[in-house]
Coordinates of C-alpha atoms and ligand atoms in Angstrom, one line a residue:
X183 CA -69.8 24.7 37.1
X184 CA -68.6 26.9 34.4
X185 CA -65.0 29.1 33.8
X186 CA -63.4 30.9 31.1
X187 CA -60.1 29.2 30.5
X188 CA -57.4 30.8 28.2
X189 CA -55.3 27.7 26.1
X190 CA -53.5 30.1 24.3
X191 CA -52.9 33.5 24.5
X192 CA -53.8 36.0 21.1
X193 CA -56.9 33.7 21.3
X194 CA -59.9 34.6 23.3
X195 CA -61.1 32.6 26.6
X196 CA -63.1 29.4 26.2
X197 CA -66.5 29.5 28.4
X198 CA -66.6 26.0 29.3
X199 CA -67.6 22.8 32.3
X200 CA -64.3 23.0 34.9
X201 CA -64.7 20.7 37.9
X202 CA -62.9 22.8 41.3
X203 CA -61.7 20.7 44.3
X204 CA -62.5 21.5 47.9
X205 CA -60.7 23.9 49.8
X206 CA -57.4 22.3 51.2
X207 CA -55.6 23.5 54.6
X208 CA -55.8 27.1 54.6
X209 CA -57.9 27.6 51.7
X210 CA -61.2 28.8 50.9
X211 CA -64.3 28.0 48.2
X212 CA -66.0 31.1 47.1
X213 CA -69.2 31.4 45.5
X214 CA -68.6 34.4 42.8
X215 CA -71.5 36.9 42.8
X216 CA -69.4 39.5 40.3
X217 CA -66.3 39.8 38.2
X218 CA -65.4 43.5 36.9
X219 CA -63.9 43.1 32.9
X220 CA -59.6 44.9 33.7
X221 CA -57.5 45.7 31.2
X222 CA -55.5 43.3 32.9
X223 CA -56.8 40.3 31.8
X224 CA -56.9 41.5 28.2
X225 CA -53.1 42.3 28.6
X226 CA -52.5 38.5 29.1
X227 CA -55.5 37.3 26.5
X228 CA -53.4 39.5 23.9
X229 CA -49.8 38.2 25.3
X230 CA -48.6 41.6 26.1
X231 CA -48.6 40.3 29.6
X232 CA -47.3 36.8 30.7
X233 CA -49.3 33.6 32.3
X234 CA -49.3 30.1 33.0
X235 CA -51.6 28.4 30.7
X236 CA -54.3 26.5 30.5
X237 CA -55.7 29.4 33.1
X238 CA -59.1 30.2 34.7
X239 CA -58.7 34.2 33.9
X240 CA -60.3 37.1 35.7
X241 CA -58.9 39.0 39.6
X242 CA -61.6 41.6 40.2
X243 CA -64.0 39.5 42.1
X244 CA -66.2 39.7 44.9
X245 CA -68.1 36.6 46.6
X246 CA -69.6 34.7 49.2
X247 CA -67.2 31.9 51.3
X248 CA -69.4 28.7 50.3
X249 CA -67.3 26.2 52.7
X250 CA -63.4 26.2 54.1
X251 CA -60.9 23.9 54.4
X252 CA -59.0 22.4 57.4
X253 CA -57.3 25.5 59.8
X254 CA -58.7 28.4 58.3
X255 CA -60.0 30.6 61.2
X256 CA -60.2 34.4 59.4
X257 CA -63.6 34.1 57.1
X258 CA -66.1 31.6 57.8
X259 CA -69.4 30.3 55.1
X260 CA -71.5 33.6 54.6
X261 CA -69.0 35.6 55.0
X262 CA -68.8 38.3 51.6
X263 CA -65.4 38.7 50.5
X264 CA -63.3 41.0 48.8
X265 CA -60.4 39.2 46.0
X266 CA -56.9 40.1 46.7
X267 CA -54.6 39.4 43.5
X268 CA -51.7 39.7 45.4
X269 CA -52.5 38.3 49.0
X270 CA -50.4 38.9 51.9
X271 CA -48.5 35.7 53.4
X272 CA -48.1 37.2 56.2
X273 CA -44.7 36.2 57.2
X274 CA -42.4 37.9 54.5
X275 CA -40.4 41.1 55.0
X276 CA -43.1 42.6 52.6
X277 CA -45.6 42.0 54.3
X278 CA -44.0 43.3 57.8
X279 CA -43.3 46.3 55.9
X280 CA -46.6 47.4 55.1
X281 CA -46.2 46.6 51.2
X282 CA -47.6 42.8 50.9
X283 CA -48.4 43.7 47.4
X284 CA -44.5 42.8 46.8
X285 CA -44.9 40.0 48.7
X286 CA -42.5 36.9 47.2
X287 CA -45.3 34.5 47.6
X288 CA -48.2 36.4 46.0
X289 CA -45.6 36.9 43.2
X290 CA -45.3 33.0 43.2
X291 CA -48.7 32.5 43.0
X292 CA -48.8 35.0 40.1
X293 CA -46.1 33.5 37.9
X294 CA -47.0 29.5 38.7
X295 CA -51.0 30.1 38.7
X296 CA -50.8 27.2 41.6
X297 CA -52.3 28.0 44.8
X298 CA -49.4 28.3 47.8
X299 CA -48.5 24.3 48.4
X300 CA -47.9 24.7 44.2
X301 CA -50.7 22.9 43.1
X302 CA -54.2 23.7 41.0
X303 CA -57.9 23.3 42.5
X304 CA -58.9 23.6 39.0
X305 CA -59.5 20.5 35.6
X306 CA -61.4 20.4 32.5
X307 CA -61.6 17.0 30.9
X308 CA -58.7 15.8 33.2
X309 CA -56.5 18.3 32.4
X310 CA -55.2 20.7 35.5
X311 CA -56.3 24.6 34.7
X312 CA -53.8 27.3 36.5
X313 CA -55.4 30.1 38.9
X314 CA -55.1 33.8 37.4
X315 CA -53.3 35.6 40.3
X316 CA -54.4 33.0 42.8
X317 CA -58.3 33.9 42.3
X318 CA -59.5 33.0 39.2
X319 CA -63.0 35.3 39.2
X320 CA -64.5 34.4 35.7
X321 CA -66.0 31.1 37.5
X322 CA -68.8 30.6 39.0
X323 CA -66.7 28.9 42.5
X324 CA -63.2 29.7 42.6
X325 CA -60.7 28.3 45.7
X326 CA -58.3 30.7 46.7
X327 CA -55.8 31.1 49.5
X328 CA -58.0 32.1 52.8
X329 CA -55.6 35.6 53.0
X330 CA -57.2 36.2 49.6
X331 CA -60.7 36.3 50.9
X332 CA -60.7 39.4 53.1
X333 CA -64.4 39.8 54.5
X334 CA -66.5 43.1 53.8
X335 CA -69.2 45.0 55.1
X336 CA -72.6 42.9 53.9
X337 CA -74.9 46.2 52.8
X338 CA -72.2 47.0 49.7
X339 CA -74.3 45.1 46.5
X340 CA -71.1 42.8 45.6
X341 CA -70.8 43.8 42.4
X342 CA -69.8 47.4 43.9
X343 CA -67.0 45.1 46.2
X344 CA -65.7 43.4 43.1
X345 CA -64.5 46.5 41.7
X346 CA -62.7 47.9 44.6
X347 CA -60.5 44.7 44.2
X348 CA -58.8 45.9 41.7
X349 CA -59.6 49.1 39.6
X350 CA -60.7 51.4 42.4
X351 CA -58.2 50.0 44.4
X352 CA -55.4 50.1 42.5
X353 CA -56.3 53.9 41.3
X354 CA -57.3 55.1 44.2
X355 CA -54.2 54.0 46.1
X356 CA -51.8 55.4 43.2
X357 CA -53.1 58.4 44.7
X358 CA -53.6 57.8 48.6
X359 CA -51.0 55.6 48.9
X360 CA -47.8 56.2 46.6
X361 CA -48.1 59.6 45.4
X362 CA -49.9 60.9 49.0
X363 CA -51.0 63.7 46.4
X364 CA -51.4 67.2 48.4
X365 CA -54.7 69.2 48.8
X366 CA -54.2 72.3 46.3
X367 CA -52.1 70.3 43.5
X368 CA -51.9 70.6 39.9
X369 CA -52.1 67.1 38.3
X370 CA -52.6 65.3 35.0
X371 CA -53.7 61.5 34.1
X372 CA -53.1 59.8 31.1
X373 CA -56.4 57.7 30.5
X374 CA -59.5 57.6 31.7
X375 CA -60.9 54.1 31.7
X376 CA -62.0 51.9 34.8
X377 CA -58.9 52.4 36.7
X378 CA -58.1 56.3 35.7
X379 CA -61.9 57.5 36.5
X380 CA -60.7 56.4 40.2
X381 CA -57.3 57.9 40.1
X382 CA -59.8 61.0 38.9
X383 CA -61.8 61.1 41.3
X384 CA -59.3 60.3 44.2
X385 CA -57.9 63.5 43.2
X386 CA -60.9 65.5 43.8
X387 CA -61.1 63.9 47.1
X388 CA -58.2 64.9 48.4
X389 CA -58.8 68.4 46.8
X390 CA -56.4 68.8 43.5
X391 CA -56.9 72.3 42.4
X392 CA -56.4 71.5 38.6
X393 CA -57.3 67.5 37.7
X394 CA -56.1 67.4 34.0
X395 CA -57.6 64.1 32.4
X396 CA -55.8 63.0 28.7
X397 CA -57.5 60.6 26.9
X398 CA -58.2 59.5 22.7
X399 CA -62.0 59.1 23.1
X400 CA -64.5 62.0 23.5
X401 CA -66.7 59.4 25.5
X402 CA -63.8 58.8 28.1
X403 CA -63.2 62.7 28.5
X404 CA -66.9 63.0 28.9
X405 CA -67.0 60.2 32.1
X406 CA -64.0 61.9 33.7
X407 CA -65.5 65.4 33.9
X408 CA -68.6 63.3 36.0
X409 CA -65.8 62.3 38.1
X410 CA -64.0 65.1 39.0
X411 CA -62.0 66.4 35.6
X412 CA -61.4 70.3 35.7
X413 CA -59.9 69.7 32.0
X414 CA -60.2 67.5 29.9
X415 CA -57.3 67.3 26.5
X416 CA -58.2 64.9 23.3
X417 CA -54.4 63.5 22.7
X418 CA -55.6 62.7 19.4
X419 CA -56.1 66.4 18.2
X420 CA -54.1 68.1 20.4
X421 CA -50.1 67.7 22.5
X422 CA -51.0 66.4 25.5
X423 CA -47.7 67.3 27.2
X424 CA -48.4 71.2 25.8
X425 CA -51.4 71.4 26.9
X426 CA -50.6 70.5 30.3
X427 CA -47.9 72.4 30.5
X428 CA -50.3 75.7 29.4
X429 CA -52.8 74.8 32.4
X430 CA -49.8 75.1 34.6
X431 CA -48.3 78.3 34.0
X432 CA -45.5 76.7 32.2
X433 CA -44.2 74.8 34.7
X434 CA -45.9 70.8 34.6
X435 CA -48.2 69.3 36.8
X436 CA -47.0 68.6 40.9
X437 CA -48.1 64.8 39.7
X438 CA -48.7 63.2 36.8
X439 CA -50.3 59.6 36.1
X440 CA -50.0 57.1 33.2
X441 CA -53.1 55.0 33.7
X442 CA -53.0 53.1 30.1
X443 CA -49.8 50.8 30.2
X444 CA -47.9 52.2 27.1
X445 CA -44.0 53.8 26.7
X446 CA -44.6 56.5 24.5
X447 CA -47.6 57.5 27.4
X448 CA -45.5 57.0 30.7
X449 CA -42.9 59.5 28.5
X450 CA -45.2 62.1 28.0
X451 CA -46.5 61.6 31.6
X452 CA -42.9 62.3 32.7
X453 CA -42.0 65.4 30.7
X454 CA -45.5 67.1 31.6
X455 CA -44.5 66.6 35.3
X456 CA -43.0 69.9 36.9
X457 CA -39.4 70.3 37.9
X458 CA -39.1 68.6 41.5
X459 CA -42.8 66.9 40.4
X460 CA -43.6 63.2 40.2
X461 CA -44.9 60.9 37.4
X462 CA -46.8 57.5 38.5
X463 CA -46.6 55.0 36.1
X464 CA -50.0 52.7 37.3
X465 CA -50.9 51.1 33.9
X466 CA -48.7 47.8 33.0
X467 CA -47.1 48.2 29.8
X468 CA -45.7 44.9 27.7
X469 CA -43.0 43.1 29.7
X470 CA -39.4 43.7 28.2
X471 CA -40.5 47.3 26.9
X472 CA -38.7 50.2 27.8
X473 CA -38.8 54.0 28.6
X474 CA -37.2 56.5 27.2
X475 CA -36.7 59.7 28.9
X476 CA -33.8 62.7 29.0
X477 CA -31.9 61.1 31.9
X478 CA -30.3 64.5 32.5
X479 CA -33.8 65.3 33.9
X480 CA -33.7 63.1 36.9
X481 CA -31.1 65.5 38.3
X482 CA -31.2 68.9 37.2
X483 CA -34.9 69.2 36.9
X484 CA -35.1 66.7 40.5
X485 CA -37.8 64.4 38.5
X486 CA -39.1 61.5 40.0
X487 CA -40.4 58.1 37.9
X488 CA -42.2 56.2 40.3
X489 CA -44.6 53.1 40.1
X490 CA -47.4 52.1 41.7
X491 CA -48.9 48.4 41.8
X492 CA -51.9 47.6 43.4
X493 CA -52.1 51.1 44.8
X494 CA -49.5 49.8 47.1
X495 CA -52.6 48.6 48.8
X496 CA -52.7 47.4 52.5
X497 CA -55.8 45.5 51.7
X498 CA -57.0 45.6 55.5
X499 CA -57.1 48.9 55.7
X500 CA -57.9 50.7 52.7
X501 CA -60.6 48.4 51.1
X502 CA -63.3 48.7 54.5
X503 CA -62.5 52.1 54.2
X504 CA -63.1 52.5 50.4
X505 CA -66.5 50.5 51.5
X506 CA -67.3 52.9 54.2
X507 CA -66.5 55.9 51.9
X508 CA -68.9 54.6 49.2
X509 CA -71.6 54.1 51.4
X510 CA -71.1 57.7 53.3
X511 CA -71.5 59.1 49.6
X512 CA -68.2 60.1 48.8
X513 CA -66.8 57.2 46.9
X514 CA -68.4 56.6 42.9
X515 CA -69.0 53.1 42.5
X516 CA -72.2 52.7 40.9
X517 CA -71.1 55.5 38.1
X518 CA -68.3 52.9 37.1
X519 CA -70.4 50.1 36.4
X520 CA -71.4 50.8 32.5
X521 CA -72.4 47.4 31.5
X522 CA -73.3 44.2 32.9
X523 CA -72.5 41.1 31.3
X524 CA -73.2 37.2 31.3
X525 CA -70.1 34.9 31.7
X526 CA -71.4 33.6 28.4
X527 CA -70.9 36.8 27.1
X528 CA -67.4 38.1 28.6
X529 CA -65.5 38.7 25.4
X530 CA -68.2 40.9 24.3
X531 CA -67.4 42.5 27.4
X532 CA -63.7 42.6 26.0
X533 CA -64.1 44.1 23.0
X534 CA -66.7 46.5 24.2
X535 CA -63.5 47.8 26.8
X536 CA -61.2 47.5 23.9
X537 CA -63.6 50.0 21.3
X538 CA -63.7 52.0 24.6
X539 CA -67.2 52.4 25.4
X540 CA -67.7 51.3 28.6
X541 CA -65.9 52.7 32.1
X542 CA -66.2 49.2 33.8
X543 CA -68.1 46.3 32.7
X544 CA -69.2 43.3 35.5
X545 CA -69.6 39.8 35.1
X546 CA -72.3 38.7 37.3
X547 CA -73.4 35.0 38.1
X548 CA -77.0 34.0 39.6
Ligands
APR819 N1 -53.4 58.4 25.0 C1 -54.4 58.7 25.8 N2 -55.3 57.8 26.3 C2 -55.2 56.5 25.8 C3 -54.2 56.1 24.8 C4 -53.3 57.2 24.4 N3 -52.3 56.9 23.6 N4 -54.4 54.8 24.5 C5 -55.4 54.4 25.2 N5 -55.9 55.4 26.0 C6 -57.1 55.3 26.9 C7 -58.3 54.6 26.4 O1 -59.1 55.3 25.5 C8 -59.0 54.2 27.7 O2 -59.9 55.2 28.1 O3 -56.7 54.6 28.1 C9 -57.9 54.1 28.7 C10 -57.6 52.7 29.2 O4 -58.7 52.3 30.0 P1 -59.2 50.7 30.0 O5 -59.1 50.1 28.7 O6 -60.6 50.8 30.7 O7 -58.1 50.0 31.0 P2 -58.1 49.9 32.6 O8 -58.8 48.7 33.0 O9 -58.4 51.3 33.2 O10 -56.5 49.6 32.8 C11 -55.5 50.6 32.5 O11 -54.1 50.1 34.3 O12 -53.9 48.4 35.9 C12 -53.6 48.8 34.6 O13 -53.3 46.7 33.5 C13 -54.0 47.9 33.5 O14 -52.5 48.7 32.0 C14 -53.8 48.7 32.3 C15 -54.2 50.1 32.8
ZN820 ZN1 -57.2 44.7 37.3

């Protein structure tokens, strides 16, 4: 079967042969049926995010459970599954709290790239390949860790599924889940790619009065008006941070949300939030960068910085019902997927994202 493996990162990911092992005790093989292209992965491709290397990349991934190994009892062969990135052990404070996207072990699986008993399912030529955040979706079979596999309704197309484990996810839940945004708010999002059109549009479904979208490309601000934008600002030509401050008589949005992963954004996300308001910080800047912002802020002006990972997803719960509200009409899936791609072809797929023209592009496998 085939995989792209990153050796190095500033280089891109080798399409090549990689042979996967069966499923061990509590583990599953997955048959991939679709792969959605996340800024994510390009973060690590480019170095501005770490990884274990040699690695099978890719974590938005939808599938079918080919066979399981010894003990697994929660997904069976047939089943379609759903990818978590960071799956819940289970056992871990976390994950009794509701908030197994900070689980310790998931974080393990993250940093090592070995599956939970610290090894690799994966080799090319001999050599042992790492697992991207314990799922490893540009493959055509991938093993992951059976609470990675959560089963799905079987009438979603899988390429639809793929994406809501991770992009619609992780911006719908920035605004469902951490910033519980009120009907009637004023907010502003920095970036409108694959996961900013879904913190878009969550804010039209939970009835934002004024959904201000920033972005540097015409085509971007064009896609977030079809999901929900009442305004649209073109940072290049124009001070973001101004401007939203003149669509809210003065004052700053109730939320704001940085959707891109960059400093200078998250800042300007900040000071366009209202006194009292809250900025969400979703995209995932360069480790070991910093912030700046007028600290004196945080008190007199009450300000909150807060981030969101995942969309502090509780994977049970929210991804069926993301699934049910696509299929009841009220969720955009299919208006996300722009391109479809060959796993020959993913880092055209890449640089199509990077020269922004697509929302979402999907690898799928036949
Ligand atoms: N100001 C405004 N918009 C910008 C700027 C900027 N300075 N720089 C980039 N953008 C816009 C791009 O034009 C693009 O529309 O941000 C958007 C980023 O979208 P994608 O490349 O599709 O990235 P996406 O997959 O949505 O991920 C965004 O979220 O989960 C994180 O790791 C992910 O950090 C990444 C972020
Ligand atoms: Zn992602």
């Amino acid at each position: 079967m085939r995989a792209a493996v990153l050796y190095e990162q500033g280089k891109p990911p080798v399409i090549e042969r990689v042979e996967v092992a069966d499923p061990k005790q509590g583990e599953v093989l997955v048959r991939m049926v679709a792969s959605g292209v996340c800024h994510s992965d390009l973060h690590v491709i480019n170095g501005h995010l770490p990884a274990n290397l040699p690695v099978v990349m890719g974590h938005e991934g939808a599938g079918v459970v080919e066979r399981v190994g010894p003990g697994v009892t929660s997904v069976q062969p047939g089943d379609h599954v759903v990818l978590l990135w960071r799956a819940p052990c289970n056992r871990c404070y976390f994950c009794g709290i509701g908030k197994s996207y900070l689980c310790p072990v998931a974080g393990q699986i993250r940093w090592t790239g070995c599956l939970a008993d610290g090894t690799s399912r994966f080799s090319a030529g001999g050599r042992t390949l790492k697992h991207f955040g314990g799922v490893s979706t540009f493959s055509e079979y991938t093993v992951v860790m059976e609470n990675a596999a959560l089963p799905v309704r079987k009438d979603v197309p899988l390429d639809r599924v793929a994406l809501v484990g991770c992009g619609v996810m992780t911006g719908v839940g920035a605004v469902f889940n951490t910033a519980k945004v009120e009907p009637g708010s004023r907010v502003a999002i920095w970036g409108a790619g694959g996961v900013g059109l879904n913190v878009v549009q969550a804010c039209a479904m939970v009835s934002a009065d004024r959904i201000i979208v920033v972005d540097i490309l015409d085509n971007k601000l064009e896609m977030a008006r079809q999901f929900g934008a009442t305004h649209t600002v073109n940072a290049r030509d124009t001070d973001p941070v101004q401007a939203v401050r003149d669509l809210t008589d003065g004052y700053g949005a109730d939320y704001t949300f940085e959707v891109i992963g960059n400093p200078r954004t998250i800042a300007q996300a900040y000071e366009a939030a209202r006194p009292g308001g809250t900025a969400v910080v979703v995209g995932a800047s360069p480790v070991g960068e910093t912030v700046s912002i007028e600290a004196a802020s945080l008190v007199l002006q009450e300000k909150r910085l807060i981030g969101s990972l995942y969309g502090s997803t509780r994977p049970r719960v929210d991804m069926p019902r993301l699934l049910d509200l696509y299929v009841d009409g009220k969720l955009k899936l299919d208006e996300l997927i722009t391109r479809r791609y060959r796993l020959d072809q993913l880092n055209e797929a890449f640089a199509a994202m990077e020269r922004g023209e697509v929302a979402r592009s999907v690898v799928v496998y036949d």
